[in-house]
XYZ file of C-alpha atoms in Angstrom:
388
model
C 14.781 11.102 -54.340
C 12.848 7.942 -54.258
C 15.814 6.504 -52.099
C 15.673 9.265 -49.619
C 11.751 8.865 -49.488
C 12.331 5.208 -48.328
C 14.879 5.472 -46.101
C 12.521 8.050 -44.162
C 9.469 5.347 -44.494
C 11.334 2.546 -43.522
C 13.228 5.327 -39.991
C 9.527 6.304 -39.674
C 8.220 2.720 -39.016
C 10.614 2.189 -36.370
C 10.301 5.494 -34.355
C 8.322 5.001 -31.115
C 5.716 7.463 -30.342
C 5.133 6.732 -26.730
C 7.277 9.053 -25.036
C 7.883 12.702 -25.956
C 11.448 14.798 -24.815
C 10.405 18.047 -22.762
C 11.451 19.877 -25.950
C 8.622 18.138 -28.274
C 5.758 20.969 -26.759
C 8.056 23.624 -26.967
C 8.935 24.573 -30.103
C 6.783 26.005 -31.832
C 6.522 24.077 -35.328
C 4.723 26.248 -37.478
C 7.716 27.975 -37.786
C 9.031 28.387 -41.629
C 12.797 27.731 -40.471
C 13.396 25.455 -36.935
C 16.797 24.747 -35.480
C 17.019 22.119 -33.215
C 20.818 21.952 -31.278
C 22.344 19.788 -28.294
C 25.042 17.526 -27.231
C 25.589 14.546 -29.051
C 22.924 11.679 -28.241
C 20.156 12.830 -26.290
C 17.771 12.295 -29.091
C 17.448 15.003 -31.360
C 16.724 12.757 -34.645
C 14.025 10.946 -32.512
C 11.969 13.969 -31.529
C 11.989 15.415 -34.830
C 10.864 11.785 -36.933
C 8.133 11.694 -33.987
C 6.937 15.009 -35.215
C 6.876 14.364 -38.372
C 5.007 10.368 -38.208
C 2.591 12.384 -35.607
C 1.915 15.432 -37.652
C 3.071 15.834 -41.258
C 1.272 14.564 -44.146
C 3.453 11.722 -45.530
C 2.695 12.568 -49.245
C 4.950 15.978 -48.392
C 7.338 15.534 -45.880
C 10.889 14.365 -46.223
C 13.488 13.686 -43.449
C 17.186 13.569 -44.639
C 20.659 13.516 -43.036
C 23.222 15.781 -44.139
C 25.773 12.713 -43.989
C 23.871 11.013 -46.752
C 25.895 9.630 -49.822
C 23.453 11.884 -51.947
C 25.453 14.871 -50.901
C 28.424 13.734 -52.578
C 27.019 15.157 -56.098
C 23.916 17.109 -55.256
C 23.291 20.583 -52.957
C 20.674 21.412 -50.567
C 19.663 23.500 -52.585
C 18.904 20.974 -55.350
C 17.127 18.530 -53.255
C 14.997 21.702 -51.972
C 14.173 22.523 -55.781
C 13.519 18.678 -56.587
C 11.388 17.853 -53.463
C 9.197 21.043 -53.890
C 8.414 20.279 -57.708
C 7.204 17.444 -56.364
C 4.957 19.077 -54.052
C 6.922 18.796 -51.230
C 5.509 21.354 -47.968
C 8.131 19.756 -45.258
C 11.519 19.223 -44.750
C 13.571 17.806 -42.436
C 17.277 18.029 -42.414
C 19.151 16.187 -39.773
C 23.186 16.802 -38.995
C 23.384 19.458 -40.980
C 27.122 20.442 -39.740
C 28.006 18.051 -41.715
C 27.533 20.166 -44.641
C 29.850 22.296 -46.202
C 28.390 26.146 -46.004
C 24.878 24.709 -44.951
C 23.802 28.038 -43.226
C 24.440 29.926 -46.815
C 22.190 27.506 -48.937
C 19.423 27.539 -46.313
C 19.150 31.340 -46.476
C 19.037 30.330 -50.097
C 15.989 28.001 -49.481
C 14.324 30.379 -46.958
C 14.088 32.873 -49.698
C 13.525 31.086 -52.690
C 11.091 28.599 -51.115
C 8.311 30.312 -48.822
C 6.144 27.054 -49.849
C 8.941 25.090 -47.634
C 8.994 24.338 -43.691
C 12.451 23.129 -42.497
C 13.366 21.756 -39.572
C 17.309 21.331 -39.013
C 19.278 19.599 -36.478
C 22.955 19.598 -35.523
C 25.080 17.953 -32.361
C 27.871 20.127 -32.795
C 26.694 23.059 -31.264
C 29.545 25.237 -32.215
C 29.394 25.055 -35.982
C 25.361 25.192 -35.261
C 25.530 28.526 -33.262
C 28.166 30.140 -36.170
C 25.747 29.492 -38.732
C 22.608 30.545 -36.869
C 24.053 34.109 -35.996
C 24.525 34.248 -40.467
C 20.683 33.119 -40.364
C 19.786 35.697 -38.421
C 15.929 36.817 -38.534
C 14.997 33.366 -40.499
C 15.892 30.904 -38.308
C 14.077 30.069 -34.585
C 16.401 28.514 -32.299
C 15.566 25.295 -30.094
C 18.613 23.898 -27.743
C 17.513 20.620 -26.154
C 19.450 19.008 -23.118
C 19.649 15.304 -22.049
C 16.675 13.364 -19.727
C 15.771 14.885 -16.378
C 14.937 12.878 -13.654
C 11.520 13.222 -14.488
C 11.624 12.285 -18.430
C 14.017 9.270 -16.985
C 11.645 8.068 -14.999
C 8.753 8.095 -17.222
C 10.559 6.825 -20.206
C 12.561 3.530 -18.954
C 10.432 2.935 -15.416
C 7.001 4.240 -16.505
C 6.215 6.786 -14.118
C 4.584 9.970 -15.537
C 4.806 12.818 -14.097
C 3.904 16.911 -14.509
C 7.044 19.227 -14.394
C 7.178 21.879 -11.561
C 8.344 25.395 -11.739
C 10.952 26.413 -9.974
C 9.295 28.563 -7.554
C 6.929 25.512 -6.598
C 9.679 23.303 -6.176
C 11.204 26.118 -3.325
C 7.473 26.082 -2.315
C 7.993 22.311 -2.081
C 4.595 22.142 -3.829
C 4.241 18.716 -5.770
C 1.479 15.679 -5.977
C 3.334 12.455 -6.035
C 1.755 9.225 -4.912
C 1.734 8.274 -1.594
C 3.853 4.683 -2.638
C 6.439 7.141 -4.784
C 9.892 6.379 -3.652
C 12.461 8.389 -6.060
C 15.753 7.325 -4.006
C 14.699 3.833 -5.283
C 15.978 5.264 -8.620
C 18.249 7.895 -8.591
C 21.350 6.814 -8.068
C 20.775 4.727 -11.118
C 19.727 7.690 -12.968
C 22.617 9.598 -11.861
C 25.094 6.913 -13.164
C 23.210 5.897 -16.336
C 20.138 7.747 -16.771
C 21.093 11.235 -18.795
C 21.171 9.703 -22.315
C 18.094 8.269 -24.389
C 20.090 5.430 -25.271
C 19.925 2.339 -22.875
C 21.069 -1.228 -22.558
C 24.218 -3.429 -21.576
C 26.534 -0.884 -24.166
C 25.446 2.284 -22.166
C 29.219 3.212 -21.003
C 30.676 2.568 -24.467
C 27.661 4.067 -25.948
C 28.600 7.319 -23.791
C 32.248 7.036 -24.928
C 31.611 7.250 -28.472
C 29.464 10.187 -28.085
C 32.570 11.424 -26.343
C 34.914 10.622 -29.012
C 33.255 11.538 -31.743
C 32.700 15.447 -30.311
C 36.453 15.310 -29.236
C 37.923 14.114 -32.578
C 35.506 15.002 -34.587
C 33.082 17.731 -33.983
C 35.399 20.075 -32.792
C 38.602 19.700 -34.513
C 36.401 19.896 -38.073
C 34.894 23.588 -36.248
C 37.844 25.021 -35.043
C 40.155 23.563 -38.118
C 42.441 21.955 -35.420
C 45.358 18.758 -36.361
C 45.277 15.732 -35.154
C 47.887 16.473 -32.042
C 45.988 19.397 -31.182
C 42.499 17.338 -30.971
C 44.502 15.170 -28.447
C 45.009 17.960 -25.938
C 41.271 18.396 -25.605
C 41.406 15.094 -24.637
C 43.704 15.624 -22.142
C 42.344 18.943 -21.004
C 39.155 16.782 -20.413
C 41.281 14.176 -18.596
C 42.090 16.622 -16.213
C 39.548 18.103 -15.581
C 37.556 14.612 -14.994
C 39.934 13.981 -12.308
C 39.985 17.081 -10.377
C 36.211 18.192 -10.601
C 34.553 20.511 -9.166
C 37.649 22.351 -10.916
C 39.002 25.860 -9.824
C 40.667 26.402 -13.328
C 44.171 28.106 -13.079
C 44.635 28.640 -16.720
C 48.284 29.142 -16.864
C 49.270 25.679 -14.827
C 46.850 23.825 -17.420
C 48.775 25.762 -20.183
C 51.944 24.789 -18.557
C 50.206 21.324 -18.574
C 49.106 21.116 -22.060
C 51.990 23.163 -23.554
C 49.988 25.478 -25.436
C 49.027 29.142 -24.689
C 46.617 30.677 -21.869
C 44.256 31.995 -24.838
C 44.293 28.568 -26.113
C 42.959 27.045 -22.686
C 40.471 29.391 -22.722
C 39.528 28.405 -26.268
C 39.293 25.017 -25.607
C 37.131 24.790 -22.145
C 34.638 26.869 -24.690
C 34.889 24.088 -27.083
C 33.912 20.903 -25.109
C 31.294 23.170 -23.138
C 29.456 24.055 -26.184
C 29.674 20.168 -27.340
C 28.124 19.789 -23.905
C 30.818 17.526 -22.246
C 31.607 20.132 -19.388
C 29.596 23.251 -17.864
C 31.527 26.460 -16.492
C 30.007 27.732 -13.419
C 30.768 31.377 -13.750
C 30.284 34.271 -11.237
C 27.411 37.254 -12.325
C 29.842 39.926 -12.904
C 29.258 39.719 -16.566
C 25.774 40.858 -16.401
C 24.838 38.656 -19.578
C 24.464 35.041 -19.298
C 27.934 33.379 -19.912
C 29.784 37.268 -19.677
C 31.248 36.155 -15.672
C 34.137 35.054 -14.778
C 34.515 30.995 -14.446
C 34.458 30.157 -10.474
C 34.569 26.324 -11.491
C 34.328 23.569 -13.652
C 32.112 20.556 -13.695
C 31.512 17.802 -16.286
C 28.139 18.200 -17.976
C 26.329 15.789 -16.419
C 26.469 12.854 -13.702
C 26.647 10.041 -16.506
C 30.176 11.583 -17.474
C 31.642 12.044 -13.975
C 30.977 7.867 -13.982
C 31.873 6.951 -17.085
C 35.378 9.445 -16.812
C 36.082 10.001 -13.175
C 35.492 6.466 -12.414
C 37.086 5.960 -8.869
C 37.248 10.022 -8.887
C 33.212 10.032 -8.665
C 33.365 11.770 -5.167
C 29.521 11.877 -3.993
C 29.777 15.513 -3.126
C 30.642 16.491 -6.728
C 27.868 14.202 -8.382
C 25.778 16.363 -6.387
C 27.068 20.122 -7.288
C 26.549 18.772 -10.454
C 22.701 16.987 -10.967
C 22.147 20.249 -9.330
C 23.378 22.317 -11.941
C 22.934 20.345 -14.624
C 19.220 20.222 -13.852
C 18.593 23.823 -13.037
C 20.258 25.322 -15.595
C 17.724 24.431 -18.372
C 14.921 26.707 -17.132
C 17.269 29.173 -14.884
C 20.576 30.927 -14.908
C 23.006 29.680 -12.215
C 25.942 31.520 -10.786
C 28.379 30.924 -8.068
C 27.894 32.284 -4.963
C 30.390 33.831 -2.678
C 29.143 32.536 0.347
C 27.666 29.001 -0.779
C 27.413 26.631 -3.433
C 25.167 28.401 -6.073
C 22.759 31.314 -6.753
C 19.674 30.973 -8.986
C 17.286 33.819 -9.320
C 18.578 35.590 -6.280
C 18.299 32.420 -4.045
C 21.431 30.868 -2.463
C 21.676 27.052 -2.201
C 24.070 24.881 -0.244
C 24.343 21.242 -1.487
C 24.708 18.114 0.755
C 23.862 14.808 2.389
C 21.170 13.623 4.692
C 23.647 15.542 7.388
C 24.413 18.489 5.872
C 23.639 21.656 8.450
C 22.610 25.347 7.368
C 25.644 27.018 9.128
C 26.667 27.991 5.756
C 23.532 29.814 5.266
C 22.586 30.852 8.846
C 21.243 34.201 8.794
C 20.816 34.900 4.953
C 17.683 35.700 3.306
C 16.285 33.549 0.455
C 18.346 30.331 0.971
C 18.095 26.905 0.899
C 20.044 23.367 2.180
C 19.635 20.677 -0.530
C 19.871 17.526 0.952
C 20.528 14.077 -1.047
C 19.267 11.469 0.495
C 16.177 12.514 1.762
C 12.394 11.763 0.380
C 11.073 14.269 1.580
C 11.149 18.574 2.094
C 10.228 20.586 5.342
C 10.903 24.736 5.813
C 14.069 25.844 3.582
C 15.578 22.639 3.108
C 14.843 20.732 -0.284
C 15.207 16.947 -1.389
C 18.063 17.270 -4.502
C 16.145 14.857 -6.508
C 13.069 17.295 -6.652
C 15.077 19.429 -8.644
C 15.273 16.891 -11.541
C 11.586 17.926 -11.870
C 12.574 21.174 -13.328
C 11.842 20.395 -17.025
């Protein structure tokens, strides 16, 4: 125990308290049982070790990961019995995927410890979302995304802004400075400004968070071999180079010589470890329920770092757009456009782009890159990264 206590005092020293993820106000942290999910690397350990240097009495808190060597001989459930003889009110459990049956002995610690508050985190959101449907009425569920525009902006260039609702960014309501010039910025951000992490090593950075949810992550969820985890590589491969992506599941099957449920299977995998998103129509009538229209990578970052000379401008924007929106909103495809969100149709394009698309239809909107500025139905895309 007094290992794990200085390991936290020594992670707790060097966490930063300067900038908070949209996420931090959100949850709400008097919560007995928190679960905090996400893709790999866009700072779920951080937000929670702010919390707890911000807010926790140090005398009573403890922060652990579920990769620690300590795990070898002991159980959750035995640190949870230690730490609270010791008076222990808070705990903090980070990766907790890692461990074997983890969603069992924290049912265990719910119930046996009502003196306890944990917090848990996990990156690989499948295993995460199994064992949250076993901790069902305990356990308050948090899933965090990477930076928007607006968190980039304030984090690594200083600028601090308010998020806007949806409806006022339509509205085209906002209060920047007069001297604000976002294009200055975003094509950085689009290329390298997603992830927490920054520096010279931001590509390989992004690679190993690739990696390690490709051979890792997912083959220890879905109990797959080695050959198998290396056609989720190549399903990803594909898909990298041919985004947006109409998927005709029984060529990639043909492709990947495996079966059409098996294609199916996998595109779930690597979008629920948040390395593609599957734009689906709204037949389904629950989120998720319609049937996939296309397929984009998750974000911008990975369409640069895996498309490489396949980064086609037009698909970086389908996809801020998406990526962006989808935190706060459900988005669909539309049948006439580029996307629906909340009954609103939106066509996607440059400076240039016209509203023939849209001409006549009620509710819709031109999204222009390359533009500072909004007028009538058309919208600057960068606005939207002002969504959360």
């Amino acid at each position: 125990m007094d290992k794990l206590q200085d390991r936290f005092s020594k992670l707790l020293a060097e966490t930063g308290t300067a900038f908070h993820r949209y996420m931090y106000d959100r949850i709400d942290w008097r919560s007995r049982l928190i679960g905090l999910t996400g893709p790999r690397g866009v700072g779920k350990t951080t937000l929670v070790l702010q919390y707890a240097k911000e807010n926790l009495p140090r005398e009573c808190s403890l922060y652990v990961t579920a990769e620690d060597f300590y795990f070898a001989d002991h159980k959750l459930l035995d640190l949870a019995d230690s730490f609270s003889r010791e008076g222990g009110k808070y705990l903090i459990i980070d990766e907790i995927h890692r461990y074997k049956d983890w969603s069992k002995e924290l049912k265990l610690i719910y119930d046996y410890h009502p003196e306890l508050s944990v917090v848990f985190t996990g990156s690989s959101v499948l295993d995460i979302n199994k064992g949250a449907a076993d901790l069902s009425r305990r356990a308050v569920m948090y899933n965090m995304q990477g930076l928007s525009f607006r968190e980039y902006l304030n984090l690594f260039h200083g600028f601090d802004s308010q998020t806007y609702t949806f409806d006022e960014i339509l509205r085209l309501k906002n209060d920047f400075p007069a001297d604000f010039r976002p294009l200055k910025y975003f094509r950085e951000y689009l290329e390298r400004g997603y992830y927490p992490f920054a520096g010279d090593n931001y590509g390989l950075r992004l690679m190993q968070v690739v990696n390690t949810a490709l051979e890792s992550d997912i083959p220890q969820y879905a109990g797959m071999n080695v050959s198998t985890g290396r056609k989720l590589k190549q399903l990803l491969a594909v898909i990298a180079k041919s985004v947006p992506f109409k998927p005709n599941v029984s060529s990639l099957a043909t492709v990947l010589n495996v079966s059409r449920n098996s294609v199916a299977d996998y595109c779930m995998y690597i979008e629920e470890a948040g390395l593609i998103a599957q734009l689906r129509d709204d037949t389904g009538g629950i989120r998720g329920l319609g049937k996939v229209e296309k397929i984009y990578l998750d974000n911008t970052n990975l369409i640069y770092a895996l498309g490489r000379e396949n980064a086609e401008i037009g698909n970086v924007r389908e996809t801020f757009f998406l990526n962006q929106v989808r935190v706060m909103q459900d988005v669909v495809a539309s049948s006439v456009s580029d996307f629906v969100v909340d009954g609103h149709t939106f066509e996607i394009g440059g400076r240039k782009k016209g509203k023939k698309q849209i001409d006549g239809m009620a509710d819709a909107f031109v999204v222009k890159d390359d533009i500072e500025y909004g007028y009538g139905n058309v919208i600057p895309l960068w606005l939207f990264g002002f969504n959360y």
